[in-house]
Tab-separated table of C-alpha atoms and ligand atoms in Angstrom:
chain	number	residue	atom	x	y	z
A	1	MET	CA	0.065	0.141	-0.071
A	2	SER	CA	1.365	3.428	-0.701
A	3	PHE	CA	0.799	6.248	1.430
A	4	PRO	CA	0.228	10.193	0.154
A	5	VAL	CA	3.439	12.131	0.164
A	6	PRO	CA	3.251	14.725	2.841
A	7	LEU	CA	4.662	18.216	2.775
A	8	LEU	CA	6.832	19.016	5.677
A	9	ALA	CA	9.106	21.605	7.009
A	10	ALA	CA	12.903	20.906	6.582
A	11	GLU	CA	13.528	23.213	9.787
A	12	PRO	CA	11.286	24.357	12.618
A	13	GLU	CA	11.417	28.045	11.627
A	14	LEU	CA	9.634	26.724	8.235
A	15	GLN	CA	6.712	25.157	9.891
A	16	ALA	CA	4.095	27.766	9.344
A	17	ALA	CA	5.093	28.019	5.604
A	18	ALA	CA	5.008	24.266	5.070
A	19	ALA	CA	1.680	24.071	6.613
A	20	ALA	CA	0.593	26.911	4.400
A	21	LEU	CA	1.780	25.054	1.433
A	22	ALA	CA	0.611	21.688	2.371
A	23	SER	CA	-3.024	23.291	2.676
A	24	GLU	CA	-2.666	25.077	-0.884
A	25	TYR	CA	-1.778	21.756	-2.390
A	26	GLN	CA	-4.251	19.567	-0.527
A	27	LEU	CA	-0.993	17.510	0.852
A	28	PRO	CA	-0.902	15.782	4.404
A	29	ALA	CA	0.903	18.325	6.606
A	30	THR	CA	2.002	15.458	9.132
A	31	ASP	CA	4.222	12.551	8.148
A	32	THR	CA	2.216	9.951	6.523
A	33	GLY	CA	5.271	7.453	6.601
A	34	ALA	CA	5.382	7.441	2.981
A	35	ASP	CA	8.514	6.544	1.074
A	36	PHE	CA	8.737	10.035	-0.599
A	37	LEU	CA	8.502	13.251	1.174
A	38	LEU	CA	8.194	16.984	0.154
A	39	GLU	CA	10.299	19.011	2.368
A	40	LEU	CA	10.300	22.826	2.416
A	41	THR	CA	13.722	24.211	2.663
A	42	ARG	CA	14.948	27.872	2.349
A	43	GLU	CA	15.597	27.214	-0.932
A	44	GLY	CA	12.355	25.854	-1.885
A	45	LEU	CA	10.882	22.501	-2.157
A	46	GLN	CA	12.513	19.517	-2.517
A	47	LEU	CA	11.747	15.545	-3.009
A	48	ARG	CA	13.281	13.105	-0.768
A	49	TRP	CA	13.152	9.341	-1.265
A	50	ARG	CA	13.598	8.147	2.384
A	51	SER	CA	14.654	4.549	1.279
A	52	LYS	CA	17.276	5.746	-0.847
A	53	PRO	CA	19.316	8.007	1.247
A	54	GLU	CA	22.318	8.020	-0.907
A	55	TYR	CA	20.220	10.029	-3.714
A	56	GLN	CA	20.203	13.709	-3.484
A	57	PRO	CA	16.799	15.201	-2.853
A	58	LEU	CA	15.171	16.290	-6.120
A	59	THR	CA	14.896	19.912	-6.750
A	60	LEU	CA	13.819	22.162	-9.602
A	61	ASP	CA	15.289	25.428	-9.916
A	62	TYR	CA	14.890	26.677	-13.548
A	63	THR	CA	16.529	30.089	-12.891
A	64	ARG	CA	20.107	28.542	-12.503
A	65	GLY	CA	22.620	25.694	-13.366
A	66	LYS	CA	21.842	23.138	-16.117
A	67	GLN	CA	18.176	23.487	-16.183
A	68	ALA	CA	18.427	27.389	-16.899
A	69	TRP	CA	21.360	26.539	-19.191
A	70	ARG	CA	19.187	24.262	-21.252
A	71	GLN	CA	16.413	26.834	-21.679
A	72	GLN	CA	18.712	29.675	-22.628
A	73	LEU	CA	21.071	28.015	-24.988
A	74	GLY	CA	19.816	24.770	-25.945
A	75	GLY	CA	16.436	24.293	-27.605
A	76	GLY	CA	14.882	26.580	-30.044
A	77	LYS	CA	13.722	25.247	-33.225
A	78	GLN	CA	16.374	22.644	-33.186
A	79	GLU	CA	14.897	20.699	-30.552
A	80	ALA	CA	13.253	17.487	-31.588
A	81	VAL	CA	10.195	18.166	-29.251
A	82	VAL	CA	9.901	21.610	-30.975
A	83	ARG	CA	10.314	20.156	-34.468
A	84	ALA	CA	7.570	17.476	-33.687
A	85	VAL	CA	5.114	20.032	-32.452
A	86	GLY	CA	5.932	22.104	-35.414
A	87	LEU	CA	6.430	25.872	-35.700
A	88	GLY	CA	5.147	26.519	-39.229
A	89	LYS	CA	5.762	30.295	-40.876
A	90	GLY	CA	5.348	32.198	-37.607
A	91	PHE	CA	2.437	30.233	-36.261
A	92	ARG	CA	2.879	29.149	-32.463
A	93	PRO	CA	0.419	26.775	-31.387
A	94	ARG	CA	-1.317	26.696	-28.208
A	95	ILE	CA	-0.170	23.479	-26.241
A	96	ILE	CA	-1.314	21.150	-23.389
A	97	ASP	CA	1.439	19.287	-21.833
A	98	ALA	CA	-0.835	16.764	-20.213
A	99	THR	CA	1.926	14.860	-18.565
A	100	ALA	CA	3.885	17.477	-17.357
A	101	GLY	CA	6.137	15.801	-14.909
A	102	LEU	CA	9.296	17.977	-14.140
A	103	GLY	CA	8.148	20.317	-16.896
A	104	ARG	CA	11.452	20.152	-19.121
A	105	ASP	CA	9.872	19.559	-22.401
A	106	GLY	CA	6.768	21.828	-21.550
A	107	LEU	CA	9.380	24.642	-20.689
A	108	MET	CA	11.417	23.981	-23.855
A	109	LEU	CA	7.946	24.271	-25.956
A	110	ALA	CA	7.367	27.591	-24.212
A	111	HIS	CA	10.926	29.093	-24.612
A	112	ALA	CA	10.576	28.161	-28.294
A	113	GLY	CA	7.678	30.381	-28.661
A	114	CYS	CA	4.249	28.293	-27.770
A	115	GLU	CA	1.903	28.929	-25.053
A	116	VAL	CA	1.989	26.072	-22.782
A	117	TRP	CA	-0.301	24.969	-20.195
A	118	LEU	CA	1.108	22.070	-17.924
A	119	LEU	CA	-1.078	19.284	-16.601
A	120	GLU	CA	0.138	16.828	-14.073
A	121	ARG	CA	-2.054	14.532	-12.138
A	122	ASN	CA	0.488	13.309	-9.230
A	123	PRO	CA	-0.254	15.763	-6.359
A	124	ALA	CA	3.504	15.944	-5.149
A	125	ILE	CA	4.967	16.374	-8.569
A	126	HIS	CA	2.360	19.397	-9.452
A	127	ALA	CA	3.358	20.976	-6.304
A	128	LEU	CA	7.090	20.681	-6.938
A	129	LEU	CA	6.520	21.671	-10.612
A	130	GLN	CA	4.175	24.720	-9.713
A	131	GLN	CA	6.810	25.957	-6.983
A	132	ALA	CA	9.281	25.783	-9.505
A	133	ILE	CA	7.180	27.736	-12.408
A	134	VAL	CA	6.312	30.371	-9.423
A	135	HIS	CA	9.889	30.800	-8.505
A	136	LEU	CA	11.064	31.202	-12.215
A	137	GLN	CA	8.326	33.976	-12.861
A	138	GLN	CA	9.103	35.743	-9.639
A	139	PHE	CA	12.775	35.787	-10.512
A	140	HIS	CA	11.934	37.559	-13.946
A	141	LEU	CA	9.425	39.779	-12.581
A	142	GLU	CA	11.787	41.338	-9.817
A	143	GLN	CA	14.122	41.961	-12.520
A	144	GLU	CA	11.521	43.911	-14.367
A	145	ASN	CA	11.406	41.413	-16.977
A	146	ALA	CA	7.562	40.807	-17.313
A	147	GLU	CA	8.059	40.186	-21.036
A	148	HIS	CA	10.319	37.000	-20.141
A	149	TRP	CA	8.749	33.832	-21.885
A	150	SER	CA	8.133	32.012	-18.848
A	151	CYS	CA	6.013	35.102	-17.423
A	152	GLN	CA	4.075	35.200	-20.727
A	153	ARG	CA	3.576	31.670	-22.000
A	154	VAL	CA	3.704	29.170	-19.068
A	155	HIS	CA	0.593	28.548	-17.199
A	156	MET	CA	-0.103	25.841	-14.577
A	157	LEU	CA	-3.414	24.041	-14.355
A	158	PRO	CA	-4.777	22.678	-11.326
A	159	PRO	CA	-3.429	18.792	-10.620
A	160	GLY	CA	-5.538	16.552	-13.143
A	161	SER	CA	-5.599	14.402	-16.000
A	162	LEU	CA	-7.102	14.373	-19.612
A	163	LEU	CA	-8.664	11.061	-18.566
A	164	ASN	CA	-10.974	13.100	-16.205
A	165	ALA	CA	-11.440	15.827	-18.796
A	166	ALA	CA	-14.806	16.572	-17.224
A	167	ASP	CA	-13.274	18.082	-14.266
A	168	ILE	CA	-11.380	20.513	-16.225
A	169	GLN	CA	-13.845	21.088	-18.958
A	170	GLU	CA	-13.980	24.844	-18.514
A	171	GLN	CA	-10.155	25.245	-18.923
A	172	LEU	CA	-10.020	23.176	-22.077
A	173	LEU	CA	-12.694	25.186	-23.584
A	174	ALA	CA	-10.772	28.273	-22.739
A	175	ILE	CA	-7.566	27.306	-23.845
A	176	ALA	CA	-8.799	25.719	-27.183
A	177	PRO	CA	-5.523	23.901	-27.565
A	178	HIS	CA	-4.098	23.217	-31.079
A	179	THR	CA	-1.722	20.430	-29.629
A	180	ILE	CA	-1.531	18.117	-26.966
A	181	TYR	CA	1.813	16.788	-25.879
A	182	LEU	CA	2.087	13.518	-24.175
A	183	ASP	CA	5.214	11.877	-22.516
A	184	PRO	CA	3.585	9.057	-20.225
A	185	MET	CA	6.185	7.053	-18.031
A	186	PHE	CA	7.186	3.565	-20.014
A	187	PRO	CA	7.976	0.848	-17.830
A	188	GLU	CA	11.626	0.402	-17.651
A	189	LYS	CA	13.241	-2.932	-17.647
A	190	GLU	CA	15.481	-3.332	-14.314
A	191	LYS	CA	18.468	-4.237	-16.682
A	192	SER	CA	17.967	-1.621	-19.196
A	193	ALA	CA	20.728	1.223	-19.371
A	194	ALA	CA	21.091	3.499	-16.358
A	195	VAL	CA	17.952	5.721	-16.074
A	196	LYS	CA	19.016	9.055	-14.827
A	197	LYS	CA	18.264	9.391	-11.153
A	198	GLU	CA	15.422	11.802	-11.222
A	199	MET	CA	13.774	9.497	-13.865
A	200	GLN	CA	14.199	6.593	-11.511
A	201	ILE	CA	12.654	8.983	-8.621
A	202	LEU	CA	9.672	9.832	-10.964
A	203	GLN	CA	9.036	6.120	-11.867
A	204	HIS	CA	8.986	5.073	-8.282
A	205	LEU	CA	6.627	7.991	-7.201
A	206	VAL	CA	4.160	7.908	-10.058
A	207	GLY	CA	4.474	4.369	-11.092
A	208	ALA	CA	4.403	2.990	-14.727
A	209	ASP	CA	1.399	4.874	-15.919
A	210	LEU	CA	-0.436	1.701	-16.998
A	211	ASP	CA	-3.380	3.700	-18.364
A	212	ALA	CA	-1.149	5.608	-20.811
A	213	ASP	CA	-2.806	3.949	-23.942
A	214	SER	CA	-6.177	5.845	-22.927
A	215	LEU	CA	-4.265	9.251	-23.217
A	216	LEU	CA	-4.211	8.995	-27.010
A	217	PRO	CA	-8.009	9.240	-27.809
A	218	ALA	CA	-8.616	11.259	-24.876
A	219	ALA	CA	-5.922	13.860	-26.589
A	220	LEU	CA	-7.282	13.367	-30.006
A	221	ALA	CA	-10.693	14.554	-28.745
A	222	VAL	CA	-9.393	17.472	-27.296
A	223	ALA	CA	-6.558	18.893	-29.476
A	224	SER	CA	-7.904	20.653	-32.687
A	225	CYS	CA	-4.732	20.019	-34.772
A	226	ARG	CA	-2.216	17.396	-33.457
A	227	VAL	CA	-1.269	15.084	-30.916
A	228	VAL	CA	2.741	14.396	-30.114
A	229	VAL	CA	3.961	11.564	-28.029
A	230	LYS	CA	7.329	11.057	-26.788
A	231	ARG	CA	8.491	7.536	-26.636
A	232	PRO	CA	11.440	5.777	-25.993
A	233	ALA	CA	13.161	4.938	-29.449
A	234	ARG	CA	12.108	1.319	-29.549
A	235	ALA	CA	8.847	1.423	-27.809
A	236	PRO	CA	5.512	0.370	-29.349
A	237	PHE	CA	3.285	3.041	-30.493
A	238	LEU	CA	0.918	4.302	-27.891
A	239	ALA	CA	-2.297	2.540	-27.985
A	240	GLY	CA	-1.009	0.633	-30.808
A	241	GLN	CA	-1.988	3.419	-33.125
A	242	THR	CA	0.470	4.468	-36.250
A	243	PRO	CA	1.389	7.904	-36.251
A	244	SER	CA	1.020	10.172	-39.089
A	245	SER	CA	4.763	10.939	-38.908
A	246	GLN	CA	7.732	10.335	-36.579
A	247	ILE	CA	10.794	12.651	-35.626
A	248	ALA	CA	13.673	10.888	-33.839
A	249	SER	CA	16.202	12.174	-31.343
A	250	LYS	CA	19.014	9.994	-29.803
A	251	LYS	CA	17.235	8.238	-27.289
A	252	HIS	CA	13.406	9.028	-28.219
A	253	ARG	CA	10.799	9.068	-30.845
A	254	PHE	CA	8.210	11.703	-31.134
A	255	ASP	CA	5.034	10.253	-32.724
A	256	VAL	CA	3.019	12.941	-34.650
A	257	TYR	CA	-0.948	12.208	-34.941
A	258	ILE	CA	-2.198	15.092	-37.203
A	259	LYS	CA	-5.980	15.748	-37.396
A	260	GLN	CA	-5.591	18.877	-39.445
A	261	ALA	CA	-2.985	21.341	-40.505
A	262	TYR	CA	-2.285	24.469	-38.311
A	263	PRO	CA	-4.152	27.551	-39.296
A	264	LYS	CA	-2.072	30.173	-40.997
A	265	ALA	CA	-0.272	32.755	-39.160
A	266	THR	CA	-2.106	36.079	-38.935
A	267	ALA	CA	0.317	39.067	-39.230
B	301	LIG	C1	7.748	10.825	-18.032
B	301	LIG	S1	7.128	11.781	-17.024
B	301	LIG	C2	6.840	13.284	-18.039
B	301	LIG	C3	8.260	14.103	-18.132
B	301	LIG	C4	8.157	15.612	-18.688
B	301	LIG	N1	7.798	15.399	-20.388
B	301	LIG	C5	9.091	16.387	-18.373
B	301	LIG	O1	9.932	16.831	-19.537
B	301	LIG	O2	9.620	16.715	-17.385
B	301	LIG	C6	5.286	11.425	-16.985
B	301	LIG	C7	4.482	12.212	-16.198
B	301	LIG	O3	3.194	12.188	-16.662
B	301	LIG	C8	2.295	12.031	-15.694
B	301	LIG	N2	0.980	11.552	-16.110
B	301	LIG	C9	1.101	10.277	-16.408
B	301	LIG	N3	-0.121	10.263	-16.971
B	301	LIG	C10	-0.953	11.149	-16.764
B	301	LIG	C11	-2.325	11.419	-16.892
B	301	LIG	N4	-3.158	10.764	-17.447
B	301	LIG	N5	-2.736	12.699	-16.586
B	301	LIG	C12	-1.820	13.630	-16.020
B	301	LIG	N6	-0.424	13.090	-15.972
B	301	LIG	C13	-0.101	12.149	-16.107
B	301	LIG	C14	3.236	11.243	-14.536
B	301	LIG	O4	2.585	11.452	-13.267
B	301	LIG	C15	4.392	11.695	-14.580
B	301	LIG	O5	4.895	12.816	-13.638
């Protein structure tokens, strides 16, 4: 049996702030004995895996380090995920990243010019990601840079899933997404090449997304133009459905399901 991930203070002075955050995210404010734990530190939230004390707690900070570097220098139109979504002749699709996870792909798409809404169903991952987005946006607002792409084009949806689309019907109608982006967990074999530590943490926390196949028809029902699915290079198609086209990167494949062409960009 798995217990809900609690959100606790890493030091006594942060107890009130941690309790407020736990209440905001509807997470337990007392220890549930879960193997994972969200801790509020002076630097922000971190996700600790208690049965793997040798692992550094997972933190998300898109304002500095490797994560910021990737947003600033990597990416752009060269990234496979951006090419799969397609930015034809100045048109910038509205995208729902419906398996947002740690937000890396979603932020890459926003950085490339798309307006992106992040949707994540795991409450602990949702909290970690939302706090990272709030921190990124505040960082740029404090530098009087409200025009920054993160302030202009990144939005967080409440925790949820396209598989319960009725719960977010209003938001879906308001966004009217051209594109849905999907990157569900893929069950990794124990002996497969070393999965990055943060992916291992995700895999253990959220599990194998065994309902992933149902996401494809749900996404096709909501997106007006296309659905893009990220898969490991040799994985079978999601829901066994052959895509309209594919874009390959070193380790992944982006399967593109086209419903109709994007509208022409207006000047
Ligand atoms: C492989 S991770 C996504 C990684 C993400 N693309 C990134 O760049 O960080 C998959 C995530 O999708 C979430 N997820 C899976 N199925 C979902 C669903 N039906 N609705 C919402 N989130 C879902 C999982 O909880 C997990 O956090």
